[in-house]
Structures are given as structure tokens and as C-alpha cells.
PDB file of C-alpha atoms in Angstrom:
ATOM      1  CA  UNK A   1     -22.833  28.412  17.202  1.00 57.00           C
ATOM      2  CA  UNK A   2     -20.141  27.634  15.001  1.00 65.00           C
ATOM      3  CA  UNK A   3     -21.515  26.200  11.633  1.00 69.00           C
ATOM      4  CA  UNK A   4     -20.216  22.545  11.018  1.00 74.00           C
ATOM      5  CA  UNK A   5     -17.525  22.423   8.267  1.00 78.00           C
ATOM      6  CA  UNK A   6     -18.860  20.541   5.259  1.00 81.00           C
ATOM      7  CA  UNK A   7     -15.520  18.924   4.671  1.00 87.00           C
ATOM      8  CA  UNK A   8     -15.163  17.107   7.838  1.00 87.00           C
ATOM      9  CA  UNK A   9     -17.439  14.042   9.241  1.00 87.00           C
ATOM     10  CA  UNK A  10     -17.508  14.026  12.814  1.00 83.00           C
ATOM     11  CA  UNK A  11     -18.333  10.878  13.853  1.00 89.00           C
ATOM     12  CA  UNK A  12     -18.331  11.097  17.790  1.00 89.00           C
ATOM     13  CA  UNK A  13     -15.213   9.213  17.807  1.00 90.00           C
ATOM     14  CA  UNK A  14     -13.318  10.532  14.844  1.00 90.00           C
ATOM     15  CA  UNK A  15     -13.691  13.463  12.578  1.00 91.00           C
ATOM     16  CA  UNK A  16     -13.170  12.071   8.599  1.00 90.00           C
ATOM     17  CA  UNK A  17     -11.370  14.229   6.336  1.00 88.00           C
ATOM     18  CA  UNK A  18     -14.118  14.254   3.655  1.00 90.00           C
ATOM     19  CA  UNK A  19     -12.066  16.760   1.473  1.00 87.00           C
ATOM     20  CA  UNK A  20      -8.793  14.688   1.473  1.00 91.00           C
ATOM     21  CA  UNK A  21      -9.748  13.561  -2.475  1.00 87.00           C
ATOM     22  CA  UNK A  22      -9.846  17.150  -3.591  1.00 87.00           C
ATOM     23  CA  UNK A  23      -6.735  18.079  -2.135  1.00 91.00           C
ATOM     24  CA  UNK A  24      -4.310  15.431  -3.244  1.00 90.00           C
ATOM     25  CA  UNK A  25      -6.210  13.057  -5.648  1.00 86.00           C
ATOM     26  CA  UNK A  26      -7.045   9.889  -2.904  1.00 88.00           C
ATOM     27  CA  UNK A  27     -10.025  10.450  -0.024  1.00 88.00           C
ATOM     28  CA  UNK A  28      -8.768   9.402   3.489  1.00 92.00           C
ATOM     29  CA  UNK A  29      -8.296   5.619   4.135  1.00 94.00           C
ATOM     30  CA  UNK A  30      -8.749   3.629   7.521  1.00 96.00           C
ATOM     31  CA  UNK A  31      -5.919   2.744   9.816  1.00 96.00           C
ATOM     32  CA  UNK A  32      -7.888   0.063  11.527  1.00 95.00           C
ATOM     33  CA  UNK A  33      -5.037  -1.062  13.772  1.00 95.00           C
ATOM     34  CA  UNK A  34      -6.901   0.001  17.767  1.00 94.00           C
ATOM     35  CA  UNK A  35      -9.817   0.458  16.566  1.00 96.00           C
ATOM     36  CA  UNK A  36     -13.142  -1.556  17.122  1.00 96.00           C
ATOM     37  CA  UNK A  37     -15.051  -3.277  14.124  1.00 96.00           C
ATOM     38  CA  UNK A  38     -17.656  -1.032  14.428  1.00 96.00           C
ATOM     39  CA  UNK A  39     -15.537   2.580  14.351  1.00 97.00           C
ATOM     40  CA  UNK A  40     -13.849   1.113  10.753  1.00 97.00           C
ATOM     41  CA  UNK A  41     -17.476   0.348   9.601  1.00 96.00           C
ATOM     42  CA  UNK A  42     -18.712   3.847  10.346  1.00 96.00           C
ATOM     43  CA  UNK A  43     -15.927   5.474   9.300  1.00 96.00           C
ATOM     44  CA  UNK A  44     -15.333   2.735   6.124  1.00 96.00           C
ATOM     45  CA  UNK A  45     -19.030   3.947   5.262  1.00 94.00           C
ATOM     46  CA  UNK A  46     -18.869   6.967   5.473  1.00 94.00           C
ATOM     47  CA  UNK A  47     -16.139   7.523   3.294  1.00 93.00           C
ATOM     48  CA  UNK A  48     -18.006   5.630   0.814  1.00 92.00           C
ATOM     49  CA  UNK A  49     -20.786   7.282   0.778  1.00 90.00           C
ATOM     50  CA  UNK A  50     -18.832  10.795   0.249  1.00 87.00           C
ATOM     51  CA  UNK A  51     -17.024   9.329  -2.765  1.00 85.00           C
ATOM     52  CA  UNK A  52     -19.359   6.947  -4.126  1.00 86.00           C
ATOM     53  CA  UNK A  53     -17.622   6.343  -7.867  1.00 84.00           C
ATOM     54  CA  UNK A  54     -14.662   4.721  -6.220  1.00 88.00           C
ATOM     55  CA  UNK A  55     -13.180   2.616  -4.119  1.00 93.00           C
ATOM     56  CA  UNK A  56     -12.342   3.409  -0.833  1.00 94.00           C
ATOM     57  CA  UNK A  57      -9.957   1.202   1.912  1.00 96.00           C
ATOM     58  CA  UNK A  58      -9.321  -0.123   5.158  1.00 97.00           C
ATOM     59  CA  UNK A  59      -5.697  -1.610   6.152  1.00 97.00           C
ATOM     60  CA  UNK A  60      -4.313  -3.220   9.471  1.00 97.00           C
ATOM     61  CA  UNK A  61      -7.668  -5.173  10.141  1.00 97.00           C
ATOM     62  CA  UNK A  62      -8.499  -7.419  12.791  1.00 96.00           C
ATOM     63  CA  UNK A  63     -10.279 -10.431  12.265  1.00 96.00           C
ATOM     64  CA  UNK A  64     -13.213  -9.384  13.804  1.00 97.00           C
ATOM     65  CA  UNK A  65     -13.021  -6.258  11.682  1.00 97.00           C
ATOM     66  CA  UNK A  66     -12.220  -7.889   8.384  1.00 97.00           C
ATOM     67  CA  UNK A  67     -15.927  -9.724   9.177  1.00 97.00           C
ATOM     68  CA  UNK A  68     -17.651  -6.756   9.837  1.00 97.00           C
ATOM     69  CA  UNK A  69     -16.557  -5.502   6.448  1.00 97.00           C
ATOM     70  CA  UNK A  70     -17.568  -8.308   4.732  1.00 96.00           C
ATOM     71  CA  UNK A  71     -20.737  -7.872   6.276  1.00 95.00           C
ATOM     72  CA  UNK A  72     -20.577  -3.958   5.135  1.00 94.00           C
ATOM     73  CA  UNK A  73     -20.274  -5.202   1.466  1.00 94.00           C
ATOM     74  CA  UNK A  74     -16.700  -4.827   1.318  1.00 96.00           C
ATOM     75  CA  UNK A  75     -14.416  -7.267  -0.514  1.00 95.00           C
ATOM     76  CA  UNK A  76     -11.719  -8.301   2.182  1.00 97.00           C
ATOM     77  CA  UNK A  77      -8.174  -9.517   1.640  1.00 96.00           C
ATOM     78  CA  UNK A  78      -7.405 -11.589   4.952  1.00 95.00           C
ATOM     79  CA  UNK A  79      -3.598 -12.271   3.964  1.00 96.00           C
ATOM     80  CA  UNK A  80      -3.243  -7.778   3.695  1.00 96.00           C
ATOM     81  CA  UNK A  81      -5.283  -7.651   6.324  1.00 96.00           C
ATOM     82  CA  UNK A  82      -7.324  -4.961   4.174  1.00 97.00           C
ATOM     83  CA  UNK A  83     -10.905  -4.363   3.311  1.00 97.00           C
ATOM     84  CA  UNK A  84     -11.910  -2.436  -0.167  1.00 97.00           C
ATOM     85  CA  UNK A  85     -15.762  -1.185  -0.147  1.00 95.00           C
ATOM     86  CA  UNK A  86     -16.898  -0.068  -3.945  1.00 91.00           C
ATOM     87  CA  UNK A  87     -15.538  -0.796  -7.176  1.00 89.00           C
ATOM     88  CA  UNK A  88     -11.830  -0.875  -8.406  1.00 91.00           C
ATOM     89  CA  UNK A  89     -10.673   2.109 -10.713  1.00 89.00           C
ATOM     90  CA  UNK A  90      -9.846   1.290 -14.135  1.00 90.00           C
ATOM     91  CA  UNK A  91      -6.424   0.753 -14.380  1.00 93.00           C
ATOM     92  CA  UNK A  92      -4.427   3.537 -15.878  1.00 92.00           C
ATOM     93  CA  UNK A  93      -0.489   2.375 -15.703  1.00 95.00           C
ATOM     94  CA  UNK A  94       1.440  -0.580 -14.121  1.00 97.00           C
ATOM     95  CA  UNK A  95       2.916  -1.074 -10.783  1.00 98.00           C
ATOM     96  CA  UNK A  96       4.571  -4.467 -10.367  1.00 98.00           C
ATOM     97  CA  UNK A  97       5.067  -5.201  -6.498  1.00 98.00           C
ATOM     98  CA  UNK A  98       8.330  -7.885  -6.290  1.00 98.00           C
ATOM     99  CA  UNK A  99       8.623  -9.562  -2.550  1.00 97.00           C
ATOM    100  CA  UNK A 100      11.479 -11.302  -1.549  1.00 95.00           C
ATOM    101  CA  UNK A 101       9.848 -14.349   0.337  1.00 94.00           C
ATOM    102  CA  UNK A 102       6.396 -16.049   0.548  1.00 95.00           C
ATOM    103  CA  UNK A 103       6.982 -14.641   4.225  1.00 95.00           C
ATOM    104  CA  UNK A 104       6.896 -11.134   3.187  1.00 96.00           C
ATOM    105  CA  UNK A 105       3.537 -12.048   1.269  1.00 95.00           C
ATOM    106  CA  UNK A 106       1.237 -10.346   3.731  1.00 96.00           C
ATOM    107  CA  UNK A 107       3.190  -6.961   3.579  1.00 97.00           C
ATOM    108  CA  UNK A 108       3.352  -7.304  -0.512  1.00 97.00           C
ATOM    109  CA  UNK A 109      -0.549  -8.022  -0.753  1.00 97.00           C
ATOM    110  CA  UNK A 110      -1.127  -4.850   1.371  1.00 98.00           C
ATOM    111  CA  UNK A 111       1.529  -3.053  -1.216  1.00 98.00           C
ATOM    112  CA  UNK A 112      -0.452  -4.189  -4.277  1.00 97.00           C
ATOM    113  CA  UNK A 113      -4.296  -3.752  -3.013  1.00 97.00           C
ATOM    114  CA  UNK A 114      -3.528  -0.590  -1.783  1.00 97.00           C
ATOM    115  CA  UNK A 115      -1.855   0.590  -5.237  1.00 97.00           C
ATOM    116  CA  UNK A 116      -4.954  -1.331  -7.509  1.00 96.00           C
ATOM    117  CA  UNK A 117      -7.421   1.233  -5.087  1.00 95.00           C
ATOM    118  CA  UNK A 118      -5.109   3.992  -5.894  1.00 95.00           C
ATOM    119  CA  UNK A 119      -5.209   3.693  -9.510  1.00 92.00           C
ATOM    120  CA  UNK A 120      -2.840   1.753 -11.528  1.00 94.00           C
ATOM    121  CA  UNK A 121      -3.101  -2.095 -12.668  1.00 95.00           C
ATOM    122  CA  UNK A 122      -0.774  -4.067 -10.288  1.00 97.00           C
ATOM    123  CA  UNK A 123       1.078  -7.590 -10.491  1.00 97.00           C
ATOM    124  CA  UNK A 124       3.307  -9.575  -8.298  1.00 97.00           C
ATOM    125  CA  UNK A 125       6.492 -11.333  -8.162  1.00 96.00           C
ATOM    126  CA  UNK A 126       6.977 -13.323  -5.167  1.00 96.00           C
ATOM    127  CA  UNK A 127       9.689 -15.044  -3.929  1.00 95.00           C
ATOM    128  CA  UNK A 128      12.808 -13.956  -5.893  1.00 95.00           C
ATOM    129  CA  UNK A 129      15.348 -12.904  -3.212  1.00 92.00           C
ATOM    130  CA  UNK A 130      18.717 -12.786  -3.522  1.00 92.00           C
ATOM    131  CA  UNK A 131      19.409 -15.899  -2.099  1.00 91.00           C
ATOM    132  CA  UNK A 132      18.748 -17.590  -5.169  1.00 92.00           C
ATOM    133  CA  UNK A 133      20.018 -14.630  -7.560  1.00 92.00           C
ATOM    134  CA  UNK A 134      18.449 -16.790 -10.860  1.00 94.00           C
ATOM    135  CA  UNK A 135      14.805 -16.293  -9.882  1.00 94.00           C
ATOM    136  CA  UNK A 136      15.016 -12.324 -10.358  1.00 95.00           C
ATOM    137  CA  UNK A 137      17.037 -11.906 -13.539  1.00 94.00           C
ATOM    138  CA  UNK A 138      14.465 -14.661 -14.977  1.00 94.00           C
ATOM    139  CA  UNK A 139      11.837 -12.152 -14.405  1.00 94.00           C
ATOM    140  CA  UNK A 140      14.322  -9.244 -15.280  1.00 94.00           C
ATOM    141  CA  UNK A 141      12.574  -8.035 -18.385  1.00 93.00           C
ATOM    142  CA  UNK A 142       9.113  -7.605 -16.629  1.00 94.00           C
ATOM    143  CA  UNK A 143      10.633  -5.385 -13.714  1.00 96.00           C
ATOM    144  CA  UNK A 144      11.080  -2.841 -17.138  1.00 95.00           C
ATOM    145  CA  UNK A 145       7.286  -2.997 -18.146  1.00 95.00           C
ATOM    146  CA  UNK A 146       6.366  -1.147 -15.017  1.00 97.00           C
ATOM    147  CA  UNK A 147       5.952   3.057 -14.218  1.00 97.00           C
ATOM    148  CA  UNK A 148       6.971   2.135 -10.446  1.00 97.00           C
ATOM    149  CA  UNK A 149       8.123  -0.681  -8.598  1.00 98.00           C
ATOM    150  CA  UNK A 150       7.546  -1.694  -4.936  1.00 98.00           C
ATOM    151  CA  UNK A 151      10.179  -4.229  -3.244  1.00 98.00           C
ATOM    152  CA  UNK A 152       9.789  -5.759  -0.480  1.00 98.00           C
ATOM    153  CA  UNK A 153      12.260  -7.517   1.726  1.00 97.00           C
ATOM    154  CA  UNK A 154      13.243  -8.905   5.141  1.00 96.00           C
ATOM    155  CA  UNK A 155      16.424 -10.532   6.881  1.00 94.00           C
ATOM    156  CA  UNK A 156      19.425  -8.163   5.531  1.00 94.00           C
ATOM    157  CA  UNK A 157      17.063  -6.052   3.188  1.00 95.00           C
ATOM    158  CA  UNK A 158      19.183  -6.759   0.090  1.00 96.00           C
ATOM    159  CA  UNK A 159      16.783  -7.189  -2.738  1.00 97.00           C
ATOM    160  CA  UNK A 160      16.026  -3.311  -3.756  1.00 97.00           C
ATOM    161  CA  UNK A 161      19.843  -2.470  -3.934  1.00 97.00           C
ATOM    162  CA  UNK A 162      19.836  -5.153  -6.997  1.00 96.00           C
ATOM    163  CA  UNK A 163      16.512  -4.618  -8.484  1.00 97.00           C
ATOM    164  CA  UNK A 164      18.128  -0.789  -8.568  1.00 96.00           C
ATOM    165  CA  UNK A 165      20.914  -1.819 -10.061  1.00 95.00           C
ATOM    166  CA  UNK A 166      19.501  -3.746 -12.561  1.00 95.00           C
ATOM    167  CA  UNK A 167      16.656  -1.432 -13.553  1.00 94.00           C
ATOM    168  CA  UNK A 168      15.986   2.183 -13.596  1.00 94.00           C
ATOM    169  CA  UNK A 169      12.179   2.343 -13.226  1.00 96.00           C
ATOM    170  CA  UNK A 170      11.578   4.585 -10.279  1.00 96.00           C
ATOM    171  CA  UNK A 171      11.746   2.055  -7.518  1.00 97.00           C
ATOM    172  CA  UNK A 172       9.909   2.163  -3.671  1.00 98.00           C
ATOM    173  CA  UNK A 173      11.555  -0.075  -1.017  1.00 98.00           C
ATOM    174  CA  UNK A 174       9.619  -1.668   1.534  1.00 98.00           C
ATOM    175  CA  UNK A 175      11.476  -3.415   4.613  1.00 98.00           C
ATOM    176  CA  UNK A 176       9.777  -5.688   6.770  1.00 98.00           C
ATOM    177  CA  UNK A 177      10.065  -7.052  10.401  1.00 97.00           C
ATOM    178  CA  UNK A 178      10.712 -10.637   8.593  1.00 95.00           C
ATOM    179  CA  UNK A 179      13.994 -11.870   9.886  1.00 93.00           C
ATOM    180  CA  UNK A 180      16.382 -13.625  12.982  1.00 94.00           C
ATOM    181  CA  UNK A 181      16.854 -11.467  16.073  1.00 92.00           C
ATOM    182  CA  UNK A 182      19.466  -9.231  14.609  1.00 93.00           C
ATOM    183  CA  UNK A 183      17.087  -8.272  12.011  1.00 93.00           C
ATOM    184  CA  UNK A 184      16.131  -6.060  15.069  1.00 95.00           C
ATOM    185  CA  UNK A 185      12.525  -6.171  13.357  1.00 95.00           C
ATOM    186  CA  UNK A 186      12.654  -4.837  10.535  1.00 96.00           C
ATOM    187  CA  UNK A 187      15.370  -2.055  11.175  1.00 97.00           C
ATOM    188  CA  UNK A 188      18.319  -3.939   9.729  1.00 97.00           C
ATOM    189  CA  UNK A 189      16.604  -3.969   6.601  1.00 97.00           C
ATOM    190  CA  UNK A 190      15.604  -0.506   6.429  1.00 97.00           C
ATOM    191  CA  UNK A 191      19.177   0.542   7.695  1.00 97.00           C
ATOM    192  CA  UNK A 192      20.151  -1.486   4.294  1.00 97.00           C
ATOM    193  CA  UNK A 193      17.473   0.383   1.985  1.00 97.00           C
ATOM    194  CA  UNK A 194      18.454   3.555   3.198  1.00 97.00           C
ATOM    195  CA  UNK A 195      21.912   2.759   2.753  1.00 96.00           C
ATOM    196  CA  UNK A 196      21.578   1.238  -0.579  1.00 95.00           C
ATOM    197  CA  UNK A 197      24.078   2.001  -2.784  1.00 93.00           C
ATOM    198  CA  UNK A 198      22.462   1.833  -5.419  1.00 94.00           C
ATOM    199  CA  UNK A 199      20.997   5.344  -6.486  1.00 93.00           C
ATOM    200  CA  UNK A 200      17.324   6.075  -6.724  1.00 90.00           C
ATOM    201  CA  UNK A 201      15.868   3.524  -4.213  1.00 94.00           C
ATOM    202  CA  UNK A 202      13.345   5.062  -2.397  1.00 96.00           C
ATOM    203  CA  UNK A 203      12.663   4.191   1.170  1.00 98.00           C
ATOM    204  CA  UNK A 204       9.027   3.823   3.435  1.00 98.00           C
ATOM    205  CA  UNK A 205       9.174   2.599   7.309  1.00 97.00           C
ATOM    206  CA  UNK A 206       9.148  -1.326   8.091  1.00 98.00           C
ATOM    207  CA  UNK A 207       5.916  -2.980   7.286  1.00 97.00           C
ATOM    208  CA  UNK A 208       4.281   0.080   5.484  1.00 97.00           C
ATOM    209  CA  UNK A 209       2.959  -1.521   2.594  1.00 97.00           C
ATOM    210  CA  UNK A 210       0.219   1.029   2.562  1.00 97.00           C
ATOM    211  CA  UNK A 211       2.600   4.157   2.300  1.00 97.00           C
ATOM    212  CA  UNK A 212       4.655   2.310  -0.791  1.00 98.00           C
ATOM    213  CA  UNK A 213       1.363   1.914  -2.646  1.00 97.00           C
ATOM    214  CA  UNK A 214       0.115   5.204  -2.518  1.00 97.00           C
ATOM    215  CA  UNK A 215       3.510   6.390  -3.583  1.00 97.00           C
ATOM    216  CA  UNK A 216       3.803   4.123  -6.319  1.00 97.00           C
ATOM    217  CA  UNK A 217       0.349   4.491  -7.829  1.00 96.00           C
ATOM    218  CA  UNK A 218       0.733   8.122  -7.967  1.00 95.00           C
ATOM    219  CA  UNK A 219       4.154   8.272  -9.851  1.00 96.00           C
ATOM    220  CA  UNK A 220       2.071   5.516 -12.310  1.00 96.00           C
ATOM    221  CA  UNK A 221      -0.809   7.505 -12.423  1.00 93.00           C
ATOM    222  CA  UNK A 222       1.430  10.797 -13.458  1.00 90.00           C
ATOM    223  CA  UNK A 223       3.327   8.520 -16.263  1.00 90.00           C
ATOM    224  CA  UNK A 224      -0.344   8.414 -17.650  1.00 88.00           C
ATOM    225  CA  UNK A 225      -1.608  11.342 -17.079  1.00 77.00           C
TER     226      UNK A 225
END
């Protein structure tokens, strides 16, 4: 019989990386997007209990999931649709998340709490797109504070190309499905962010709030390292 392997959790109905932490700094998190409130308990849990000095999260909950992890203990973020079980790190650098539109909020929130669980200290600047160019070079001198930045934007996607222009802190783009019908989604956006002319921007898929936090957190945690 083969001997189980100590690094994996098998569940029944998923196996959980248990060694993810040792190989690249941050244990596994929880997709919850198709699965039931009970599979992101168990797996939410057990996670926790393998890495019980720090947090550990859940993204892309339902409603009757973001309930069971309340019930689990966990602190839950209905607007990111995201569920954090065990205590924050302390902060060690700065990501500042900037969102276009109050619309973009939910994508932005799962941006920030995902970055906060991942390391650094996080704020927000919301609603400062480019429609109204005077709300972002009011907040101009913040966007310099930061080790990483994470903008988010809808509609034509415009926002990072002049946050990258105007700053060089290494900058993550995040485009999301807000928009009209030829926003296509989301992909007229991205199609903008990777096309951005100005340089450095760096570009995650539509909606993945998740993916720009974990990249942004580690390039903060590595300024402070």
C-alpha cells in the first residue's frame, strides 16, 4: 500500500496542497466558485489547521458559503465575496489598490483582502477614473508611497496606462467585466492593459482580483525583505 504523502490532504473530494507555503511563501487558498458551502469549510479548515500562525482565504463565495464561514469563525467580506479564517499578518510594506469606479468596488475589495492576507498593509482609492482626470492627480503623491500598485478598471480600461505614466512604482492592472456591450466583458479593457503604452504595466485576466494581490504583496513583501 502506498504510504499517504504528508504534504497533501485528501479530502474525498479534493486533495489540499498542504506544502504550497514551503514552496513559494503563501499555503493554497480556496476557489470557492462550484463548490458547496460545506467542501470550502473542510477544505477552509483544513488549511487552517496546517498553518495555524496565519491567515488563510477563501475567494468567489456564495452566499450560502460566505455564512458557513462565518459560522467556521472566519471574518467574511460580502462585497469581495471572500472569507479570511485566522489572524492578519503584520504588515510589512504598502500596497495601495486604486479602482476606477464604485462599480469596480467588488473586484478592488477582493484585490486588497487578498494582498492584507498575503502580507503587506493595503489602502484604497476608489473612484478616480479618467473621466474626471482631477480626482487621480489629487491623490498623485500617495500612488508614490506604495512598493506595488493594483488598478483596477472597466469600460475602455484606461486608468493603468495613466497611473503608469504618472508613476513608476511597479504597477499590476486589473480589468474588469464592468462596461456597455462592446466592453465585450471585460476583454476591451484587458485588450487596453495589454496594449498600454505606457511601459511597465503589468497585466492579470478580467476580474482576477485574487491573482493581482498575490502578485502585488509579494513584490511588497521583497521591497522589505
Amino acid at each position: 500500500m502506498t504510504e499517504p504523502d504528508p504534504r497533501t490532504a485528501d479530502l474525498g473530494f479534493a486533495r489540499v496542497d498542504l506544502d504550497r507555503a514551503e514552496r513559494t511563501g503563501d499555503p493554497e487558498v480556496v476557489y470557492g466558485a462550484g463548490k458547496t458551502p460545506e467542501q470550502v469549510t473542510a477544505i477552509l479548515g483544513t488549511l487552517a489547521g496546517r498553518h495555524p500562525g496565519r491567515a488563510v482565504l477563501a475567494t468567489r463565495l456564495s452566499t450560502e458559503a460566505l455564512a458557513a464561514c462565518a459560522e467556521l469563525g472566519a471574518t467574511v467580506d460580502a462585497e469581495a465575496r471572500c472569507a479570511v479564517l485566522g489572524e492578519l499578518p503584520a504588515p510589512r510594506g504598502l500596497v495601495i489598490v486604486v479602482a476606477a469606479g464604485t462599480s469596480d468596488g467588488p473586484v478592488a475589495r477582493e484585490a486588497a483582502l487578498t494582498a492584507q492576507v498575503h502580507g503587506p498593509g493595503v489602502e484604497v482609492i476608489t473612484d478616480v477614473g479618467v473621466a474626471g482626470l482631477h480626482r487621480l492627480l489629487a491623490v498623485r503623491d500617495d500612488l508614490e508611497r506604495a512598493d506595488c500598485l493594483i488598478v483596477v478598471a472597466g469600460m475602455e480600461g484606461a486608468l493603468p496606462s495613466v497611473v503608469g505614466g504618472l508613476s513608476g512604482v511597479p504597477l499590476v492592472a486589473v480589468p474588469t467585466s464592468v462596461g456597455y456591450g462592446a466592453s465585450l466583458g471585460g476583454v476591451a479593457a484587458l485588450l487596453a492593459m495589454l496594449n498600454s503604452c505606457a511601459p511597465g504595466v503589468t497585466v492579470v485576466n478580467i476580474d482576477n482580483g485574487y491573482g493581482a494581490g498575490v502578485f502585488a504583496a509579494r513584490v511588497a513583501r521583497r521591497a522589505h525583505a
